[in-house]
Tab-separated table of C-alpha atoms and ligand atoms in Angstrom:
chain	number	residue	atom	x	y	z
A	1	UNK	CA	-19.528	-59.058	6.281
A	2	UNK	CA	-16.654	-57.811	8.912
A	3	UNK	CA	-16.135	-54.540	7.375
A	4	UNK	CA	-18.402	-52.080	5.630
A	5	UNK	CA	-18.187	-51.413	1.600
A	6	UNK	CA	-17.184	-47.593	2.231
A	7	UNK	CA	-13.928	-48.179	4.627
A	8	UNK	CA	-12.760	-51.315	1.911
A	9	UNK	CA	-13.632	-48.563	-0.675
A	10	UNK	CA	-11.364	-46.244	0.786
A	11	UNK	CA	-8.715	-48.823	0.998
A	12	UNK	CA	-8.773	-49.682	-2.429
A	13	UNK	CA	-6.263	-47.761	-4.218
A	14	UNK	CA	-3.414	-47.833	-1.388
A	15	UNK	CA	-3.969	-51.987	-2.068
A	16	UNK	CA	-3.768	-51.157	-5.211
A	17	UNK	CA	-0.664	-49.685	-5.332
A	18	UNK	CA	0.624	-52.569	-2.405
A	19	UNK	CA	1.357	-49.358	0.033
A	20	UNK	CA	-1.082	-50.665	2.585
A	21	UNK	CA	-0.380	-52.579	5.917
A	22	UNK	CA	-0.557	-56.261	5.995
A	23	UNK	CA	-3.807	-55.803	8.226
A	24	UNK	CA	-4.945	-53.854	5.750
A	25	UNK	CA	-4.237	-55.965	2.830
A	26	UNK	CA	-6.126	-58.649	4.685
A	27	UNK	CA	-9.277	-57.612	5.362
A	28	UNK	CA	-9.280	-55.727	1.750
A	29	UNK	CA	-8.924	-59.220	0.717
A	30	UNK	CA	-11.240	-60.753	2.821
A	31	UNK	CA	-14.369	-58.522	1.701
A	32	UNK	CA	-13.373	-58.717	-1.886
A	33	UNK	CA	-13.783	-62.746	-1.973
A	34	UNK	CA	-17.130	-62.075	-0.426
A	35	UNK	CA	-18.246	-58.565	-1.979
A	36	UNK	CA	-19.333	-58.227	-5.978
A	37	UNK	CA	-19.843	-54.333	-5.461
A	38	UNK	CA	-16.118	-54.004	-4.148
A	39	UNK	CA	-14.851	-56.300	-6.727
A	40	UNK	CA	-16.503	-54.300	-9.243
A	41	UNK	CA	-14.788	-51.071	-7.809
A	42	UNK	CA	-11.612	-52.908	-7.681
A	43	UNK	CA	-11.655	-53.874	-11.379
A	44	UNK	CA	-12.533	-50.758	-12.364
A	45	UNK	CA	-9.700	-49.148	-10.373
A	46	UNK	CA	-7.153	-51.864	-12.075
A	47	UNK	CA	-7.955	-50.635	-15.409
A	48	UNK	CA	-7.639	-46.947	-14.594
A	49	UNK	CA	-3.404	-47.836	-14.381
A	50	UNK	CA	-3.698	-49.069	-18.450
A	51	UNK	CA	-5.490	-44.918	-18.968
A	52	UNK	CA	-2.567	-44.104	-16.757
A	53	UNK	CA	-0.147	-45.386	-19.043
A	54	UNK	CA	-1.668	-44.138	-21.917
A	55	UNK	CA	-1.256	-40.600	-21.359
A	56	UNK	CA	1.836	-40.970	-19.975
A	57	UNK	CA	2.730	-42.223	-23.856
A	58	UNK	CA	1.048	-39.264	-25.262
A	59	UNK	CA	3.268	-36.968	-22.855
A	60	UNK	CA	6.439	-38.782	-24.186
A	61	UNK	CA	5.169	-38.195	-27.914
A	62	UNK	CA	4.360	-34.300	-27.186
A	63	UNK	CA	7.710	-34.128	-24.797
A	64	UNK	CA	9.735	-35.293	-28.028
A	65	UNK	CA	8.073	-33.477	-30.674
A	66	UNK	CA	8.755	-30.089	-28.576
A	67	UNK	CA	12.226	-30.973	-28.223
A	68	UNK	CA	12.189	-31.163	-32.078
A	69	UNK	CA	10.685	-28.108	-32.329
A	70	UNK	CA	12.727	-26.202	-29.636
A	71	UNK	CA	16.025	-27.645	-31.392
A	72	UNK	CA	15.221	-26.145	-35.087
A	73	UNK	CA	13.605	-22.764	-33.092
A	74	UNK	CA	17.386	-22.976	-31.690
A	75	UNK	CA	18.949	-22.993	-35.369
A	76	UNK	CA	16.597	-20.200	-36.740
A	77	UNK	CA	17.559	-18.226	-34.179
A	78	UNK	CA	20.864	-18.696	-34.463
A	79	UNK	CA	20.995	-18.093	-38.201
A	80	UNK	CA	18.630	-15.018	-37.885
A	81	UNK	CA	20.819	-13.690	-35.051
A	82	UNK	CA	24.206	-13.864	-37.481
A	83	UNK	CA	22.517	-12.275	-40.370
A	84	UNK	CA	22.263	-9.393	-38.178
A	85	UNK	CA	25.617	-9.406	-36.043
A	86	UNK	CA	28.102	-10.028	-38.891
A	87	UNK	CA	27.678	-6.745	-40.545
A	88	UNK	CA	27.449	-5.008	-37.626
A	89	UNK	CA	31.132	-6.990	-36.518
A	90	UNK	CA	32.774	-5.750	-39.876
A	91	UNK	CA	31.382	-2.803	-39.934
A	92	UNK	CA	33.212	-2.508	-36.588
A	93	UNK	CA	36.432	-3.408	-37.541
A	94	UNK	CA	36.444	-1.181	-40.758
A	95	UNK	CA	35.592	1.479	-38.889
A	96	UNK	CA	38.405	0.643	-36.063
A	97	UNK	CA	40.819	-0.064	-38.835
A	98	UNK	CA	39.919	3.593	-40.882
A	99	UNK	CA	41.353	5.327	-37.787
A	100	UNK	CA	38.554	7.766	-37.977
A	101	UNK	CA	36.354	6.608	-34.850
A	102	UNK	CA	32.465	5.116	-35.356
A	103	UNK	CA	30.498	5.967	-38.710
A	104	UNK	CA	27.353	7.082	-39.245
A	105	UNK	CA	26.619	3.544	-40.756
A	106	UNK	CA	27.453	1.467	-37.841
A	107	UNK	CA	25.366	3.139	-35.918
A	108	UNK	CA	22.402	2.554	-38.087
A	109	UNK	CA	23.735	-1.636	-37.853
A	110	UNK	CA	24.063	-1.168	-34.233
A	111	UNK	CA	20.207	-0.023	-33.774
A	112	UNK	CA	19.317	-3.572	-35.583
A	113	UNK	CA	20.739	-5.338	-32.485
A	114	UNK	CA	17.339	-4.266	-30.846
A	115	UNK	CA	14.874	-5.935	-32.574
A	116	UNK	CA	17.424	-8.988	-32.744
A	117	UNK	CA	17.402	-9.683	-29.784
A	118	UNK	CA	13.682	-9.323	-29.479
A	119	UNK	CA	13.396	-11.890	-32.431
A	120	UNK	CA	16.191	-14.245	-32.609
A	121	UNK	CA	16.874	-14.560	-28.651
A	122	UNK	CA	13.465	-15.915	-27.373
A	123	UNK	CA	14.379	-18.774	-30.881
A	124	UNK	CA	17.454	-19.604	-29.854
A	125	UNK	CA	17.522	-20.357	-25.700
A	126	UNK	CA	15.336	-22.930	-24.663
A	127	UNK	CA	15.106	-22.168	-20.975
A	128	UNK	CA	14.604	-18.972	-19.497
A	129	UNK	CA	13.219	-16.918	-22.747
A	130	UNK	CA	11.773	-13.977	-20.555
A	131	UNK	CA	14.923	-13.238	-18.605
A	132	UNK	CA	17.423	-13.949	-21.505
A	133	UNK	CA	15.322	-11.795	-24.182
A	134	UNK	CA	15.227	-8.848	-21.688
A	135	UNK	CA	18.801	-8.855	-20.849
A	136	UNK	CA	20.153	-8.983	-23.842
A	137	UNK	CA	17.654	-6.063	-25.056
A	138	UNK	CA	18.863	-3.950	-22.919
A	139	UNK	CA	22.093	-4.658	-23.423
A	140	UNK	CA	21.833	-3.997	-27.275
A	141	UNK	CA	19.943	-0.815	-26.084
A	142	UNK	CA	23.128	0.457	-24.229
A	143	UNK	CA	25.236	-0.747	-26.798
A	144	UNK	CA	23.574	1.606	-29.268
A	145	UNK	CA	23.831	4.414	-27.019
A	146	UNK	CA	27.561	3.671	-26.472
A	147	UNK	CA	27.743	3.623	-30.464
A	148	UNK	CA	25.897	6.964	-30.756
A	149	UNK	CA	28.260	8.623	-27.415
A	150	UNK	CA	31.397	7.692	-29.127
A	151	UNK	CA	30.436	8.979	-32.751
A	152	UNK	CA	29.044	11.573	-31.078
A	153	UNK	CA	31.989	12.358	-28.914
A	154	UNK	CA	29.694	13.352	-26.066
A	155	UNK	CA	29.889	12.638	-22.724
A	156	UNK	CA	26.845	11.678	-21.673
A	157	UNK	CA	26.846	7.603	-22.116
A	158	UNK	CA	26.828	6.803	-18.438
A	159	UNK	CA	23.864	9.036	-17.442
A	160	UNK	CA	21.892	7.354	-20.379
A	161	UNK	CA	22.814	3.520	-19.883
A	162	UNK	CA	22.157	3.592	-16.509
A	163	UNK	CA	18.980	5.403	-16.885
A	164	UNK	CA	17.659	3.114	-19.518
A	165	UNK	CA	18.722	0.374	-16.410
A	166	UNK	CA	16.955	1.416	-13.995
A	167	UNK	CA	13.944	2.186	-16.515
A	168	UNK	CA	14.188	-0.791	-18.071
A	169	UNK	CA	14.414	-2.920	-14.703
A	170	UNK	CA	11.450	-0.556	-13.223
A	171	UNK	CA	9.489	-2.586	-16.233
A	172	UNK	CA	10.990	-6.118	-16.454
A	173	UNK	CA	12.124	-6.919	-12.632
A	174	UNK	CA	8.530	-7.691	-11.463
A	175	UNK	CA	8.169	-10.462	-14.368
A	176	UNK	CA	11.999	-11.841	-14.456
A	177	UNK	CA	11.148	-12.560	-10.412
A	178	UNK	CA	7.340	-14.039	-11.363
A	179	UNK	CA	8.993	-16.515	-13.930
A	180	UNK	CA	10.840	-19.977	-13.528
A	181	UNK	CA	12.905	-20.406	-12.518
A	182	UNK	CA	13.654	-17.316	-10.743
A	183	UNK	CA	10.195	-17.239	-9.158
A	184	UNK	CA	11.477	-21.433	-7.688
A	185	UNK	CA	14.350	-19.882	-6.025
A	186	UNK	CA	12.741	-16.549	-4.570
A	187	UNK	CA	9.914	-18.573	-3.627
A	188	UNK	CA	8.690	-15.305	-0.579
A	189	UNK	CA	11.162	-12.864	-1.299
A	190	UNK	CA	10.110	-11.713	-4.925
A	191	UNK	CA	8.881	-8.520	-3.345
A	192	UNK	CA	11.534	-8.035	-2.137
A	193	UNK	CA	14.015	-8.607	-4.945
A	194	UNK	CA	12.165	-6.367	-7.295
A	195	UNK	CA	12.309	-3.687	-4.388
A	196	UNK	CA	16.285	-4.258	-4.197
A	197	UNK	CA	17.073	-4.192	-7.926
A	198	UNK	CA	14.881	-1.252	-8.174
A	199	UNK	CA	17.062	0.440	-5.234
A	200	UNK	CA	20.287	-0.769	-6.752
A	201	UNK	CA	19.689	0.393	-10.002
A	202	UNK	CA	18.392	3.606	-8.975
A	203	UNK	CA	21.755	4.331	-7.012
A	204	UNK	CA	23.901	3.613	-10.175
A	205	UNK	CA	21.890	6.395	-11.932
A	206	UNK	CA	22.079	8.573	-9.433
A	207	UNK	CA	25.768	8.037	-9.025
A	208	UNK	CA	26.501	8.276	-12.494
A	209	UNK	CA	24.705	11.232	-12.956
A	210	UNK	CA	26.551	12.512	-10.002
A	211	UNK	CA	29.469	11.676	-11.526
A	212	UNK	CA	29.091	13.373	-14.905
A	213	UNK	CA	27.224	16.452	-13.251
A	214	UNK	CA	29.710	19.688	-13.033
A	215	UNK	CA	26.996	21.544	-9.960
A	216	UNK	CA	27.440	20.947	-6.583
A	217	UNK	CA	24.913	17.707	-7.182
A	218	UNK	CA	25.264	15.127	-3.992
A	219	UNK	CA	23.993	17.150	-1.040
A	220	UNK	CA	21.123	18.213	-2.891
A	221	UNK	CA	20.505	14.135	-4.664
A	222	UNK	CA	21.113	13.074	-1.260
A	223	UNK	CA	18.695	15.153	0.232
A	224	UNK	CA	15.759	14.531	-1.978
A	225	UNK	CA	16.794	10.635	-3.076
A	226	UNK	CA	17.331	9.270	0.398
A	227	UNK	CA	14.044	10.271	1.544
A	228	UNK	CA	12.297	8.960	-1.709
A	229	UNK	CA	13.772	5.433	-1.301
A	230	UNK	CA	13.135	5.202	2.862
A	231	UNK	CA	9.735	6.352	1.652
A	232	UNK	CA	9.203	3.558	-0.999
A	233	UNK	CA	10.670	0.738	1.084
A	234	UNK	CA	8.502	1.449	3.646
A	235	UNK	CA	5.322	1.641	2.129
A	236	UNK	CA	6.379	-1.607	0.523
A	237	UNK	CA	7.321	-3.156	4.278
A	238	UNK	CA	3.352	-1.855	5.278
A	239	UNK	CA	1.919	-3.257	2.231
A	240	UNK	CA	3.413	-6.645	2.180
A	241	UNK	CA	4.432	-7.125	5.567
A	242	UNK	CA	1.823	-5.608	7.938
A	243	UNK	CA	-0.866	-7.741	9.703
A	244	UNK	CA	-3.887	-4.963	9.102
A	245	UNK	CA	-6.489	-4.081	6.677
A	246	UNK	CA	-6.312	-2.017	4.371
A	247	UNK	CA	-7.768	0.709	5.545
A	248	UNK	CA	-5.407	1.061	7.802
A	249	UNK	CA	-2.622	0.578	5.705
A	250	UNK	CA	-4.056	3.391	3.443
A	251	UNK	CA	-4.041	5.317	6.675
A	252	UNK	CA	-0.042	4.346	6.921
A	253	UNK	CA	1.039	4.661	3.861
A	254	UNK	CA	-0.709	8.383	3.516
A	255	UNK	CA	1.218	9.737	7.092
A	256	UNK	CA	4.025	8.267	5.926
A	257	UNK	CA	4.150	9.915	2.750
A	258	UNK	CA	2.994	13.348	4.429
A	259	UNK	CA	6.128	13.310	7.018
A	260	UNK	CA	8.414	12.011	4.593
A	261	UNK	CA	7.476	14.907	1.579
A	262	UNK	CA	7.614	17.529	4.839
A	263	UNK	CA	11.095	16.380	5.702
A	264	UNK	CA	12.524	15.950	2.511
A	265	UNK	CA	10.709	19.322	1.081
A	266	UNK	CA	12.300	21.372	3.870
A	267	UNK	CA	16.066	19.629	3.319
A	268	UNK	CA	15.642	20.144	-0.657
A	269	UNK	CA	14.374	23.908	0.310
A	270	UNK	CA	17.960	24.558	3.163
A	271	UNK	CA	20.179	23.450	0.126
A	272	UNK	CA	17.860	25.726	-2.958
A	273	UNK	CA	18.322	28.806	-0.385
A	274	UNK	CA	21.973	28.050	1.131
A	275	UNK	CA	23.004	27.881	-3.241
A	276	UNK	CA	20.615	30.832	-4.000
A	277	UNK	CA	22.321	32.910	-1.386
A	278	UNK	CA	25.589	31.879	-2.096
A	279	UNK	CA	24.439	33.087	-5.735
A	280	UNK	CA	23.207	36.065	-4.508
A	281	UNK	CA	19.398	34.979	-5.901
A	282	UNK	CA	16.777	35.959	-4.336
A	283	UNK	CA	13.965	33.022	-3.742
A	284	UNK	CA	10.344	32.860	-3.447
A	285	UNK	CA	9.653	30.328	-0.817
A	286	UNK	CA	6.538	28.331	-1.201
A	287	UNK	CA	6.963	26.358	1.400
A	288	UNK	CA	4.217	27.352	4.184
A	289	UNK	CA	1.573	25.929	1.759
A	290	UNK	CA	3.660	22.929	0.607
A	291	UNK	CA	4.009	22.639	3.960
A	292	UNK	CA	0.222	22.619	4.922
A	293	UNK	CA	-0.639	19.923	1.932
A	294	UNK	CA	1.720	17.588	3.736
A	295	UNK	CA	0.755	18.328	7.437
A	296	UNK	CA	-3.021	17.638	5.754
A	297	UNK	CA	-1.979	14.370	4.161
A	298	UNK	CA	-0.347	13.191	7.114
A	299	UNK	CA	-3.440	13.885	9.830
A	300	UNK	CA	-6.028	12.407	7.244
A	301	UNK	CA	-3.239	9.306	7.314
A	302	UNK	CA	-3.685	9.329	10.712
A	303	UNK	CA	-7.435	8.969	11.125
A	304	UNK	CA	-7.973	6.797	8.298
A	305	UNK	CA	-5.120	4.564	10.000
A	306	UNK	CA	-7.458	4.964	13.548
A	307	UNK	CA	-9.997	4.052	11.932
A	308	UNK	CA	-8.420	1.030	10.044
A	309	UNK	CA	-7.415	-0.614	13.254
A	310	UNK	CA	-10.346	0.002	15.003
A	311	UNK	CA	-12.402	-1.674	12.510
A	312	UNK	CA	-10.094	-4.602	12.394
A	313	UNK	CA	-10.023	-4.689	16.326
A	314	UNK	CA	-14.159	-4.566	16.205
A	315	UNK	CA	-14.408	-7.335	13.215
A	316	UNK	CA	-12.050	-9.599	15.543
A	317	UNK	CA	-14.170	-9.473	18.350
A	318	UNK	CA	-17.458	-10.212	16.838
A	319	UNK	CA	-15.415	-12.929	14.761
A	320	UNK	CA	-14.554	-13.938	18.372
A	321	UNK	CA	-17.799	-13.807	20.036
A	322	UNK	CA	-19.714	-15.682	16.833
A	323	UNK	CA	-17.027	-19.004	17.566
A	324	UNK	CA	-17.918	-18.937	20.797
F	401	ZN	ZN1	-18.178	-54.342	-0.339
């Protein structure tokens, strides 16, 4: 024989499938009219296609059943989702129309938008369930709490919504970003689009709580938020982004957090005095040993981080020196 079995077995399925080069084709011919073992394999191989097909028909019949069942998931939803929002709509309007502001009553109606959106959205959209469901829950959360402000005639909505925002997107960012088909387009950067909406969402509470707060509030927020969010972003850029061990990133996160809470302790202590003062308080200043827990965190950071990269230095070597 001019070939061996094993090289003609390898050929097999790209003959097959006619994706093979006429050279190719030949020789795979060749051996078969001469080989019963290869024919055997080829046979075998042919018949495979008909399994092939088969489950591709049993996909079809599952693909077209779950449209079926997605399409009356759709209506249930839909119907479940009206039972619920038409009272709550002319409840609305008869309150509008009385003159008198919100009721009691709609506000009750308005707290059954939460669980219908847990219940009817994930029915009703077909794509996307996870991110659609926890939109539209916290929407209907900050819907209620607008109900409640107005009835309420406080003034407190925007400090609320946008805390529930940030709370709520502190919980659900990390799986919206892990899910399709967000997690398609992100692909590398999920990290770091949970770490933006995080930051984003944390500045719209901050600002509306600046906003609605009557104290001299930004220099002080400033102070101690600014520091904060350098401080998470950066342990995030060592975590995700830096080529060590972890040892040493323990090392870096830990001296980063101990000059960090020095710096913004001290700033968030200048502004508590300079306000004291200016309110003729006097203030007990804890500071030295505040102080001393940081300066401690940072120089155990430090040697752990030594250590770290010493380690991984040492490992590369003797990874080196065992190739060789
Ligand atoms: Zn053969």
């Amino acid at each position: 024989m001019k070939y061996e079995c094993d090289l003609i077995e390898d050929l097999l399925p790209l003959y097959k499938d006619g994706i093979c080069s006429d050279t190719s084709k030949t020789a795979v011919e060749e051996h078969l009219a001469e080989c019963e073992k290869c024919r055997d394999i080829y046979e075998k191989l042919k018949d495979e296609t008909v399994d092939e097909l088969m489950i591709r028909e049993k996909e079809d019949v599952i693909g077209s059943q779950s449209k079926f069942f997605k399409r009356k998931s759709a209506l249930a939803g839909s119907i479940i989702a009206a039972i619920f929002a038409l009272p709550i709509l002319i409840c609305l309007i008869v309150d509008l129309a009385g003159g008198n502001g919100l009721g009691w009553f709609f506000i009750v109606l308005a707290a059954m938008l939460i669980p219908t959106t847990l219940i009817a959205v994930p029915l009703m959209v077909p794509e996307n369930k996870m991110f659609t469901t926890m939109t539209s829950f916290t929407l209907s959360i900050i819907i209620l709490l607008g109900a409640i402000c107005l009835y309420t005639r406080g003034n407190w909505f925007f400090i609320a919504a946008s805390s529930v925002l940030f709370g709520l997107t502190v919980c659900f960012a990390p799986f919206i970003a892990c899910r399709r088909p967000l997690a398609g387009y992100l692909k590398n950067y999920k990290g770091l689009t949970v770490m933006g909406a995080y930051t984003v969402t944390f500045c719209i509470m901050m600002i509306c709580i600046g906003i609605s707060a009557n104290a001299p509030f930004w220099p002080l927020a400033f102070a101690i938020c600014a520091p904060l969010i350098a401080m998470v972003w950066i342990i995030f850029a060592i975590i995700r982004y830096l080529p060590v061990n972890g040892l040493a990133k323990t090392g870096l996160i830990m001296t980063v957090i101990g000059i960090i809470s020095f710096a913004g302790n001290k700033a968030a202590e200048y502004f508590t005095l300079k306000s004291a003062t200016a309110a003729g308080v006097t203030v007990i200043s804890r500071s030295s040993l505040n102080s001393a827990i940081y300066v401690a965190t940072m120089a155990i950071g430090v040697i752990l981080s030594v250590i770290g990269i010493a380690v991984g230095r040492i490992k590369k070597e003797t990874d080196k020196g065992e190739e060789k």
